[in-house]
PDB file of C-alpha atoms in Angstrom:
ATOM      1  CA  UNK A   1       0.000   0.000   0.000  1.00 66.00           C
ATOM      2  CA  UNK A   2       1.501   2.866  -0.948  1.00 79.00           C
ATOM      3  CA  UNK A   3      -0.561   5.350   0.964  1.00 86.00           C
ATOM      4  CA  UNK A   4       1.640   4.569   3.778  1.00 86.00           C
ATOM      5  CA  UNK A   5       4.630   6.370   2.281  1.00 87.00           C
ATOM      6  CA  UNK A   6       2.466   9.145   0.101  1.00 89.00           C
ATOM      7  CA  UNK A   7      -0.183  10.765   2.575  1.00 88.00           C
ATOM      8  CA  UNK A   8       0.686   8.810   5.655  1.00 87.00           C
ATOM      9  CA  UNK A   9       3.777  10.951   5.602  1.00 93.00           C
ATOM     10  CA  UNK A  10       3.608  14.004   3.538  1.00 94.00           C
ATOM     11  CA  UNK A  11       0.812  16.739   3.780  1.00 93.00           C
ATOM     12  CA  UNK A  12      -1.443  17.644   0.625  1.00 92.00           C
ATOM     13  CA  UNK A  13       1.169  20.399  -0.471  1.00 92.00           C
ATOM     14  CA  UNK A  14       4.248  18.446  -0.138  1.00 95.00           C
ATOM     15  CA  UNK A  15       2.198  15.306  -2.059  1.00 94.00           C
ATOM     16  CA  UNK A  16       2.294  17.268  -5.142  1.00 93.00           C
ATOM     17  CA  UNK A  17       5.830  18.221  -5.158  1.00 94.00           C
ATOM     18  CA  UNK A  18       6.923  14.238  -4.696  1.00 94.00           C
ATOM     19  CA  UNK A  19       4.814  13.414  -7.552  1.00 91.00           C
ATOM     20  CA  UNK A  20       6.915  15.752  -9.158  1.00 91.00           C
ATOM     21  CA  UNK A  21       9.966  14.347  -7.883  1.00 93.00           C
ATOM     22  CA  UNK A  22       8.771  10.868  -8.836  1.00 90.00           C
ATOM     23  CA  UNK A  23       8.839  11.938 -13.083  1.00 88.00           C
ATOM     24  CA  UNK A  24      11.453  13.335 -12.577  1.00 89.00           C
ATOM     25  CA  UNK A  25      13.741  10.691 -11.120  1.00 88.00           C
ATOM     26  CA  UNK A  26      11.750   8.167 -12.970  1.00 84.00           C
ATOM     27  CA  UNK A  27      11.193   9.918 -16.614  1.00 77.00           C
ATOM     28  CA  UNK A  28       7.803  10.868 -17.188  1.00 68.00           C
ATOM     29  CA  UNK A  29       4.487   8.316 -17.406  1.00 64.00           C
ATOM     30  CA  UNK A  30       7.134   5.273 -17.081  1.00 67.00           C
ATOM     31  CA  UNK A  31       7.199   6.567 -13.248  1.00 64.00           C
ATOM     32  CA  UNK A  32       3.602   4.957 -13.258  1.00 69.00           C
ATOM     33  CA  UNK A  33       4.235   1.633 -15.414  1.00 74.00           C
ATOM     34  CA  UNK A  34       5.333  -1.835 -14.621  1.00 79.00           C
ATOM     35  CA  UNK A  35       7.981  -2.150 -17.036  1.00 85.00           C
ATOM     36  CA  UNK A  36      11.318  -4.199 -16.310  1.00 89.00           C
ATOM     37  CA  UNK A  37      14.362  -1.742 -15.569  1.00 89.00           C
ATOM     38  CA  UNK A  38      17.887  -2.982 -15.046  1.00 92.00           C
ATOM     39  CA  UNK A  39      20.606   0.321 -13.688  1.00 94.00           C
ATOM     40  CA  UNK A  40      23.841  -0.270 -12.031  1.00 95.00           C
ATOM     41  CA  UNK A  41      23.643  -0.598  -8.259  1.00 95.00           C
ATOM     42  CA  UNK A  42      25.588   2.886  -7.933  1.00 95.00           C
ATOM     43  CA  UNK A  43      22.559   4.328 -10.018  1.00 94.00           C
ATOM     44  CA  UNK A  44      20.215   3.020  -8.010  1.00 95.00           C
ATOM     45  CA  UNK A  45      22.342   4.451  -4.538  1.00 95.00           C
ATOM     46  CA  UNK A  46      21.971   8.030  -6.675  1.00 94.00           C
ATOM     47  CA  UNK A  47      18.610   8.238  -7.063  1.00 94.00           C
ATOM     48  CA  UNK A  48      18.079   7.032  -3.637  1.00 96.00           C
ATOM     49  CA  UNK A  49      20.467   9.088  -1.958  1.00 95.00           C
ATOM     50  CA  UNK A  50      18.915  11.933  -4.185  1.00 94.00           C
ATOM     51  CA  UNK A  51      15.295  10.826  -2.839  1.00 96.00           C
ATOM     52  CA  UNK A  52      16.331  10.803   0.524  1.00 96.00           C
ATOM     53  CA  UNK A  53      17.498  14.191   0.144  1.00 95.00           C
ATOM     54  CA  UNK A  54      14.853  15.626  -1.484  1.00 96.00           C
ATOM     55  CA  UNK A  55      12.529  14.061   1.522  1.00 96.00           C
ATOM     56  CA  UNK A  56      14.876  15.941   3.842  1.00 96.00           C
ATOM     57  CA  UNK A  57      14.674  19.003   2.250  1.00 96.00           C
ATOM     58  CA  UNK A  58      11.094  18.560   1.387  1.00 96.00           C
ATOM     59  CA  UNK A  59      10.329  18.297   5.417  1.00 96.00           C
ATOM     60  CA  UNK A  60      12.130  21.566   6.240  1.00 95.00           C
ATOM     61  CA  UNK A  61      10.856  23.887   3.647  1.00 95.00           C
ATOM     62  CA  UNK A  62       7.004  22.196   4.479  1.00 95.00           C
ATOM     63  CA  UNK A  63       7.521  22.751   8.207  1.00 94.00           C
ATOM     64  CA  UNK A  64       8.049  26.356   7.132  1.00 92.00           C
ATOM     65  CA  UNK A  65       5.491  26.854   4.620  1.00 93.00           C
ATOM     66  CA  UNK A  66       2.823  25.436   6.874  1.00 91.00           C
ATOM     67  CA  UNK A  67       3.931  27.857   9.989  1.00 91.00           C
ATOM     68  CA  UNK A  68       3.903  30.763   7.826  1.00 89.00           C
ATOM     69  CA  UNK A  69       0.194  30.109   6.317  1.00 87.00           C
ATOM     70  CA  UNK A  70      -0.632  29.576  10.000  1.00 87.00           C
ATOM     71  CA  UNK A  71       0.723  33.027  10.568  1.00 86.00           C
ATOM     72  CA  UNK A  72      -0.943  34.376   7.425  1.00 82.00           C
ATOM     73  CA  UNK A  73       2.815  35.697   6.284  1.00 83.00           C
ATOM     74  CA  UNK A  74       2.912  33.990   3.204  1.00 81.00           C
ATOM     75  CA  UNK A  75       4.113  35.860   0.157  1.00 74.00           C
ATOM     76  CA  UNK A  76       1.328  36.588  -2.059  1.00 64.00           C
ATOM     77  CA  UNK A  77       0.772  35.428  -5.933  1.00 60.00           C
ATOM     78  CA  UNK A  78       0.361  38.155  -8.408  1.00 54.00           C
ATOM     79  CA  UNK A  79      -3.261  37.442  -8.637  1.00 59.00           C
ATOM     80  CA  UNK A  80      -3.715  37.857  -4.981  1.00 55.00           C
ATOM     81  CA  UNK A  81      -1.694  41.033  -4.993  1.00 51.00           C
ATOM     82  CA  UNK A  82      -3.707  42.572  -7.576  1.00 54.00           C
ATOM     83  CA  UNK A  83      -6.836  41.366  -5.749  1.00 57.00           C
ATOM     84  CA  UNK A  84      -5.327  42.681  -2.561  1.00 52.00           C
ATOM     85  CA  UNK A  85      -5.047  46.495  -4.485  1.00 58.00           C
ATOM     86  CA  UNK A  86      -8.681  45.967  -6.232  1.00 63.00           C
ATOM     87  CA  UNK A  87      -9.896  45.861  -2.463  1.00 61.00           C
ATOM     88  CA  UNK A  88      -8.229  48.348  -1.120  1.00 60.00           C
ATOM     89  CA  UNK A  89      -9.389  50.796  -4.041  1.00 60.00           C
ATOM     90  CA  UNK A  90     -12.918  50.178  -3.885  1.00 64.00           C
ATOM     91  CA  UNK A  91     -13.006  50.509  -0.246  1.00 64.00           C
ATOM     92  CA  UNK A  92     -11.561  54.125  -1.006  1.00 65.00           C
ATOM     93  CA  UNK A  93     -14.190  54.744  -2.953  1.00 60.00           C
ATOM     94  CA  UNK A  94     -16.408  53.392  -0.773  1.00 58.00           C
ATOM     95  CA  UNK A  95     -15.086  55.722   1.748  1.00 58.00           C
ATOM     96  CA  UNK A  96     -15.308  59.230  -0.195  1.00 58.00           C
ATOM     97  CA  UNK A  97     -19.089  58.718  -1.706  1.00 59.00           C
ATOM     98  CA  UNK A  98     -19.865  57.975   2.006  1.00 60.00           C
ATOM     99  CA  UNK A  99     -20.831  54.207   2.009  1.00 56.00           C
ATOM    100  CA  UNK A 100     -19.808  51.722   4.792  1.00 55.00           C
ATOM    101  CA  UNK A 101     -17.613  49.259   3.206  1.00 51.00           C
ATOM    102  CA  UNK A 102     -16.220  45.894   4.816  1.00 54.00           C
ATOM    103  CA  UNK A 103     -12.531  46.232   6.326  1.00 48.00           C
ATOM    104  CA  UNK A 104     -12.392  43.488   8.267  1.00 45.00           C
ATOM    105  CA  UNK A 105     -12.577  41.023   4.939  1.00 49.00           C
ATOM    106  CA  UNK A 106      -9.572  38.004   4.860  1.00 49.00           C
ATOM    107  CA  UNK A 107      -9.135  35.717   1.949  1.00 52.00           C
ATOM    108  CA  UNK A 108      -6.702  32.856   2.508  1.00 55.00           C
ATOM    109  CA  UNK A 109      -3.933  32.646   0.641  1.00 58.00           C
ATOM    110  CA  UNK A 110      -3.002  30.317  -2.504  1.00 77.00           C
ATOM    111  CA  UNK A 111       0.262  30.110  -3.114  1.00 84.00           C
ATOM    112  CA  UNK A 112       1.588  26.471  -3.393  1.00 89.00           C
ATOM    113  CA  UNK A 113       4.474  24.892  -1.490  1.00 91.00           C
ATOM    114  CA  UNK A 114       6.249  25.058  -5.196  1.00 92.00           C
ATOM    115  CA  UNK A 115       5.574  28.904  -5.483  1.00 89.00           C
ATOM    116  CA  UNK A 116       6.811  29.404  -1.682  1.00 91.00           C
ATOM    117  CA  UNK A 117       9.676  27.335  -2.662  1.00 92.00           C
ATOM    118  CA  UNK A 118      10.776  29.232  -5.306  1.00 90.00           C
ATOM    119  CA  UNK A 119      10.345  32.450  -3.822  1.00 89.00           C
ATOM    120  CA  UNK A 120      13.410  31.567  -2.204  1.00 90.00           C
ATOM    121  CA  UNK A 121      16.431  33.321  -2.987  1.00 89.00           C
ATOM    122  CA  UNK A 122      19.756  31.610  -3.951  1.00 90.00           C
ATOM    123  CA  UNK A 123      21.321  31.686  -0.808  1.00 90.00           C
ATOM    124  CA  UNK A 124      18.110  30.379   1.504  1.00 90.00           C
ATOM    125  CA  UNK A 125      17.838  27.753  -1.073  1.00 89.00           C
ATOM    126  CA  UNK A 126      21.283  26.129  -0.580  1.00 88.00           C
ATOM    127  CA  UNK A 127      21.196  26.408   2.767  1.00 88.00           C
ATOM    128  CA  UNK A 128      17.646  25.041   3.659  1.00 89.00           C
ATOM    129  CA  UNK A 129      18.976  21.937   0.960  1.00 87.00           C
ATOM    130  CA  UNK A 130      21.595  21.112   3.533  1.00 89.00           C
ATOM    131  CA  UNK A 131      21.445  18.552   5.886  1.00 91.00           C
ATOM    132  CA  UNK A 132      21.819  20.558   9.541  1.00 92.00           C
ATOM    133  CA  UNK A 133      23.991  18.143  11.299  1.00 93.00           C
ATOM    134  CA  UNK A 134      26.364  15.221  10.549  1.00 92.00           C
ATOM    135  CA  UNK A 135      24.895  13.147  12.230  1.00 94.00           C
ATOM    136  CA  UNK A 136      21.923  13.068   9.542  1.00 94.00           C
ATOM    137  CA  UNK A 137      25.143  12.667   7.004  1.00 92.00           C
ATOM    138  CA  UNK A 138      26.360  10.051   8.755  1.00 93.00           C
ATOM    139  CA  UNK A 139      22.980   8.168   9.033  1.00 95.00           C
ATOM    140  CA  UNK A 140      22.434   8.775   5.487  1.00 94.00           C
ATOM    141  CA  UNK A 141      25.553   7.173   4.098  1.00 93.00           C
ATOM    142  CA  UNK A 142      25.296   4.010   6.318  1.00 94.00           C
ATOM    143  CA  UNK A 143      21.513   3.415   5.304  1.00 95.00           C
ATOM    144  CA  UNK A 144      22.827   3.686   1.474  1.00 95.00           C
ATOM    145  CA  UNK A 145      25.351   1.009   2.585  1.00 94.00           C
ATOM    146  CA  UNK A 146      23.432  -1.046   4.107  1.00 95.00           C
ATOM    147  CA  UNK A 147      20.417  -1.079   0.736  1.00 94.00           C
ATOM    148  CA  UNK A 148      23.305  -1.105  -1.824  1.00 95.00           C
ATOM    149  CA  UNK A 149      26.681  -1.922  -0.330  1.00 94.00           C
ATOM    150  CA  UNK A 150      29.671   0.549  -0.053  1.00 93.00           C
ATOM    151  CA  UNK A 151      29.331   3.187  -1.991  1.00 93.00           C
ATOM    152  CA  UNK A 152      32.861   3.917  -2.649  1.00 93.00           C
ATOM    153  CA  UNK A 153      33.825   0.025  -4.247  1.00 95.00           C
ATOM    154  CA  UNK A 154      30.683   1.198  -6.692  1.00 95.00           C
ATOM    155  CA  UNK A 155      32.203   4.062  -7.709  1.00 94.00           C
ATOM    156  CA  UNK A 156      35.657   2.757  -8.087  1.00 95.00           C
ATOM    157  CA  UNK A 157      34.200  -0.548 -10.148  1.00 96.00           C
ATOM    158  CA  UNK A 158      32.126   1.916 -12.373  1.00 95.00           C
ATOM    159  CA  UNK A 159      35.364   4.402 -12.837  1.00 94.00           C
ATOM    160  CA  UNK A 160      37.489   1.469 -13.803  1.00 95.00           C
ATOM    161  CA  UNK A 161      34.772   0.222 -16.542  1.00 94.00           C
ATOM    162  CA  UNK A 162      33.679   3.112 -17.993  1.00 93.00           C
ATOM    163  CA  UNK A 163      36.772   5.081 -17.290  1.00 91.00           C
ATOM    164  CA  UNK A 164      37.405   9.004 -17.097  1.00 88.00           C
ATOM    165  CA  UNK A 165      37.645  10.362 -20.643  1.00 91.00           C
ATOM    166  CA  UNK A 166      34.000  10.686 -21.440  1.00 89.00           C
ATOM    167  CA  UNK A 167      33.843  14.134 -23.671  1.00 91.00           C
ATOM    168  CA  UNK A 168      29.821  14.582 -22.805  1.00 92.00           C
ATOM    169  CA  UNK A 169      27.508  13.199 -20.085  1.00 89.00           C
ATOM    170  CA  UNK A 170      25.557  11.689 -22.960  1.00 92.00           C
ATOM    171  CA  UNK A 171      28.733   9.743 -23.989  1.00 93.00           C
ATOM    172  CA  UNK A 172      29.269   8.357 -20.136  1.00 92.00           C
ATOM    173  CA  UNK A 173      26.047   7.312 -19.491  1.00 91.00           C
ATOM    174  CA  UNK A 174      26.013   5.468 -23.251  1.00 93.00           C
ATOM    175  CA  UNK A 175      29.260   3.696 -21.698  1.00 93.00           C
ATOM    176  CA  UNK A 176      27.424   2.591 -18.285  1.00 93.00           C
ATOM    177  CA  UNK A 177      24.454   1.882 -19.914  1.00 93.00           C
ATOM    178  CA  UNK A 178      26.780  -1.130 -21.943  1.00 94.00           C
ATOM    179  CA  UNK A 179      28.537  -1.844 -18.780  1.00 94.00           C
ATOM    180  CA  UNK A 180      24.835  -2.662 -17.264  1.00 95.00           C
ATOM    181  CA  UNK A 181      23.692  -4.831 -20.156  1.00 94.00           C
ATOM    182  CA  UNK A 182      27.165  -6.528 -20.863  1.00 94.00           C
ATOM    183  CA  UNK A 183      27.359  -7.279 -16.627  1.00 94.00           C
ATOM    184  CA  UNK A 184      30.905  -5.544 -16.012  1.00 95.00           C
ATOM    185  CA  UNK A 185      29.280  -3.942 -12.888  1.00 95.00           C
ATOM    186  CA  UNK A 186      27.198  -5.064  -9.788  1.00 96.00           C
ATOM    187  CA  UNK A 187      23.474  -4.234 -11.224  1.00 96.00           C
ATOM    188  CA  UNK A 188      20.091  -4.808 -10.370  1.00 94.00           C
ATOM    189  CA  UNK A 189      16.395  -5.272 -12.159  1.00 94.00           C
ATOM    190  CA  UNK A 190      13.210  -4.567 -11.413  1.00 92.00           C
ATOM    191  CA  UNK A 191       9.971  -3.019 -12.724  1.00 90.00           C
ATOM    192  CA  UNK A 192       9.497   0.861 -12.518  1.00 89.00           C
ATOM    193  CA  UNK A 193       6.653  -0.111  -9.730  1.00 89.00           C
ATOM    194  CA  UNK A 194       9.170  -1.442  -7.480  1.00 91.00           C
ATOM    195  CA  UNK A 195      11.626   1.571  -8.288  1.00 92.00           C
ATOM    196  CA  UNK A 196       8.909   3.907  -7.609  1.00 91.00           C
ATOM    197  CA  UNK A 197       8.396   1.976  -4.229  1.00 93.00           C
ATOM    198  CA  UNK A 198      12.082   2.473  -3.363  1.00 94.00           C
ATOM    199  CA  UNK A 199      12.112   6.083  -4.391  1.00 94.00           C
ATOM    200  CA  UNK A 200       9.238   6.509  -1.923  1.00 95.00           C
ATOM    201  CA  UNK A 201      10.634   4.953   0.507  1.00 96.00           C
ATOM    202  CA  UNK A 202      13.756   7.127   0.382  1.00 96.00           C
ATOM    203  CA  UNK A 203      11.944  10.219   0.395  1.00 96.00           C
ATOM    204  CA  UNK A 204       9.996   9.155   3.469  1.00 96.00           C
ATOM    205  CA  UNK A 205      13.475   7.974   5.020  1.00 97.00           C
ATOM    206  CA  UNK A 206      14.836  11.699   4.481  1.00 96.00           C
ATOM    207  CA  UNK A 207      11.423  13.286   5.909  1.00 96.00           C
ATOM    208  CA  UNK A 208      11.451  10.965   9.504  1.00 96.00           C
ATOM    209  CA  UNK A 209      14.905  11.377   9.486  1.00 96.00           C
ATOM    210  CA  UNK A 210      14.741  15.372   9.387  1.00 96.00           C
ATOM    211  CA  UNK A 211      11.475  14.803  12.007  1.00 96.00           C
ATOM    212  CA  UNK A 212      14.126  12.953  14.168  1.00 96.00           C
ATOM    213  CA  UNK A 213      16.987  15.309  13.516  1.00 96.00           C
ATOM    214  CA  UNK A 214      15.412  17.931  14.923  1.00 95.00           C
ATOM    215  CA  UNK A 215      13.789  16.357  17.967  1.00 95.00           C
ATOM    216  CA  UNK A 216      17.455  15.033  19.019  1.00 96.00           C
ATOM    217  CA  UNK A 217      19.199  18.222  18.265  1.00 94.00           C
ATOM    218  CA  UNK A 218      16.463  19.948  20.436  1.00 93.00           C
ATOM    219  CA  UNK A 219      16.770  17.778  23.461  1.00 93.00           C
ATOM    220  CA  UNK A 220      21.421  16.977  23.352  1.00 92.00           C
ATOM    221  CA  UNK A 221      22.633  18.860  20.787  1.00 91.00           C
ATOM    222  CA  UNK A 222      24.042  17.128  17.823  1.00 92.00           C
ATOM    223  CA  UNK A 223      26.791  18.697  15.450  1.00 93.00           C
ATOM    224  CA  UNK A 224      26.823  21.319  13.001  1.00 91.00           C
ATOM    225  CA  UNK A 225      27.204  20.180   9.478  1.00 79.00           C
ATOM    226  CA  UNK A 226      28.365  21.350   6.107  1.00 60.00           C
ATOM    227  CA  UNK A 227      26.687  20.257   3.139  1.00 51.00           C
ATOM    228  CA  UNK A 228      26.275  16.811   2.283  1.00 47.00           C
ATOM    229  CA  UNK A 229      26.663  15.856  -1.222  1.00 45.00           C
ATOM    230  CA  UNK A 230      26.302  12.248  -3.183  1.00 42.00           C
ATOM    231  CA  UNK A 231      26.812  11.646  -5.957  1.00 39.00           C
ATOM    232  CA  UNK A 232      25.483  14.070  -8.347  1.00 38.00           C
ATOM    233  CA  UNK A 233      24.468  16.052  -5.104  1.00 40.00           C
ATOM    234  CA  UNK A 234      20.985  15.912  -3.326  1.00 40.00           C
ATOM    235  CA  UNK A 235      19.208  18.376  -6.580  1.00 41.00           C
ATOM    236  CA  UNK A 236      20.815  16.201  -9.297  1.00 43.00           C
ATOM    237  CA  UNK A 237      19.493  12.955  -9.633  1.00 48.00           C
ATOM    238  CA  UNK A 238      20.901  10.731 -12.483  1.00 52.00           C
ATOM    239  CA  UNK A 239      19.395  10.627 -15.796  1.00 53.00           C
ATOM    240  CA  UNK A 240      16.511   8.085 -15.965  1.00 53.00           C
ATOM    241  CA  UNK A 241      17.305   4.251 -16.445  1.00 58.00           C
ATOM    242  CA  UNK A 242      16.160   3.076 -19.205  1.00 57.00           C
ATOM    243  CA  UNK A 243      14.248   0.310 -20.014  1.00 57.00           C
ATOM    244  CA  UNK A 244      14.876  -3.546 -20.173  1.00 60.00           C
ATOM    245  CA  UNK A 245      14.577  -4.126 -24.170  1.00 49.00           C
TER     246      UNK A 245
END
């Protein structure tokens, strides 16, 4: 059942934006089919250490979004600040011909949790895309391990197939793409449903572990970290895997 990791974790706003995530990791409507994929087992540590990171980052910018439209501080759309000035004018008018008008009126806002995030400027968006402490790092990189095996022996294994003279990133992923089918590295298949399970799962992994983060840090005190980066870093997921012909 995959309500447990979809609304049994995120809230309505946040849904939206891992759908998003999902086509995005996944490559359009394939996210949604139940066709046979086979990916190196270092791709499939990228996209989830990518999905955990996104989950991570999705839980801190959603615990601020939802605070602020609690507090009714939200920044508005341009539709609402044009309705916002349409009010305000009429009641002026209202005002000089000498006819009570309503003040007290509210209207709720409706910007998105994709519109709040990128209201952000550069500089609030790297840092709220950083994990805060290592100990979240460190958690992180032994929960990879323990799904995929060492991280570093993939990369090395992958570096020594494909090698280090690619010219373009289409030309490296052609070579891993033979490595996968000819088996010169450690690689796994399944169908796009069970990758989209995994991907899920990650994401929900980086939201409790953000949750938990917190709480910890609140009550001992954990330590400050600096960015934590895997491969491709936590906004770069690989390309797509493609399909099992």
């Amino acid at each position: 059942d995959l309500n447990a990791l979809t609304q049994g974790v995120h809230t309505p706003e946040a849904l939206e934006m891992v759908k998003d995530h999902l086509r995005s990791v996944l490559g359009g409507q394939q996210a949604f089919s139940n066709v046979m994929v086979k990916m190196s087992k270092l791709q499939a540590a990228q996209v989830y250490i990518a999905s955990t990171m996104f989950g991570y980052f999705l839980r801190r910018v959603d615990k601020r979004f939802q605070l602020e439209k609690a507090m009714g501080t939200l920044p508005e759309s341009r539709e609402e600040a044009v309705a916002r000035l349409e009010r305000l004018f009429n009641q002026t008018l209202d005002v000089e011909e000498g006819v009570d008008s309503e003040t007290s009126e509210t209207t709720e806002t409706q910007t998105t949790l994709r519109q709040y995030v990128e209201s952000f400027d550069q500089q609030t968006l790297a840092e709220t895309a950083q994990m805060v402490t290592q100990e979240a790092a460190t958690i992180t990189e032994r929960q990879v391990g323990s799904v995929f095996g060492n991280l570093m022996e993939l990369q090395m294994e992958m570096m020594k197939v494909v090698g280090e003279d690619a010219q373009s990133a289409e030309e490296l992923m052609g070579r891993v793409q033979k490595a996968v089918e000819a088996g010169s590295v450690q690689s796994l298949s399944m169908t796009y449903g069970s990758l989209r399970r995994v991907v899920l799962e990650a994401v929900a992994f980086g939201s409790f572990l953000r949750d938990t983060e917190s709480y910890v840090d609140s009550e001992y005190g954990l330590t400050p970290a600096g960015r934590f980066l895997g491969p491709g870093g936590p906004s770069s997921p690989p390309p797509p895997p493609a399909p099992t012909s």
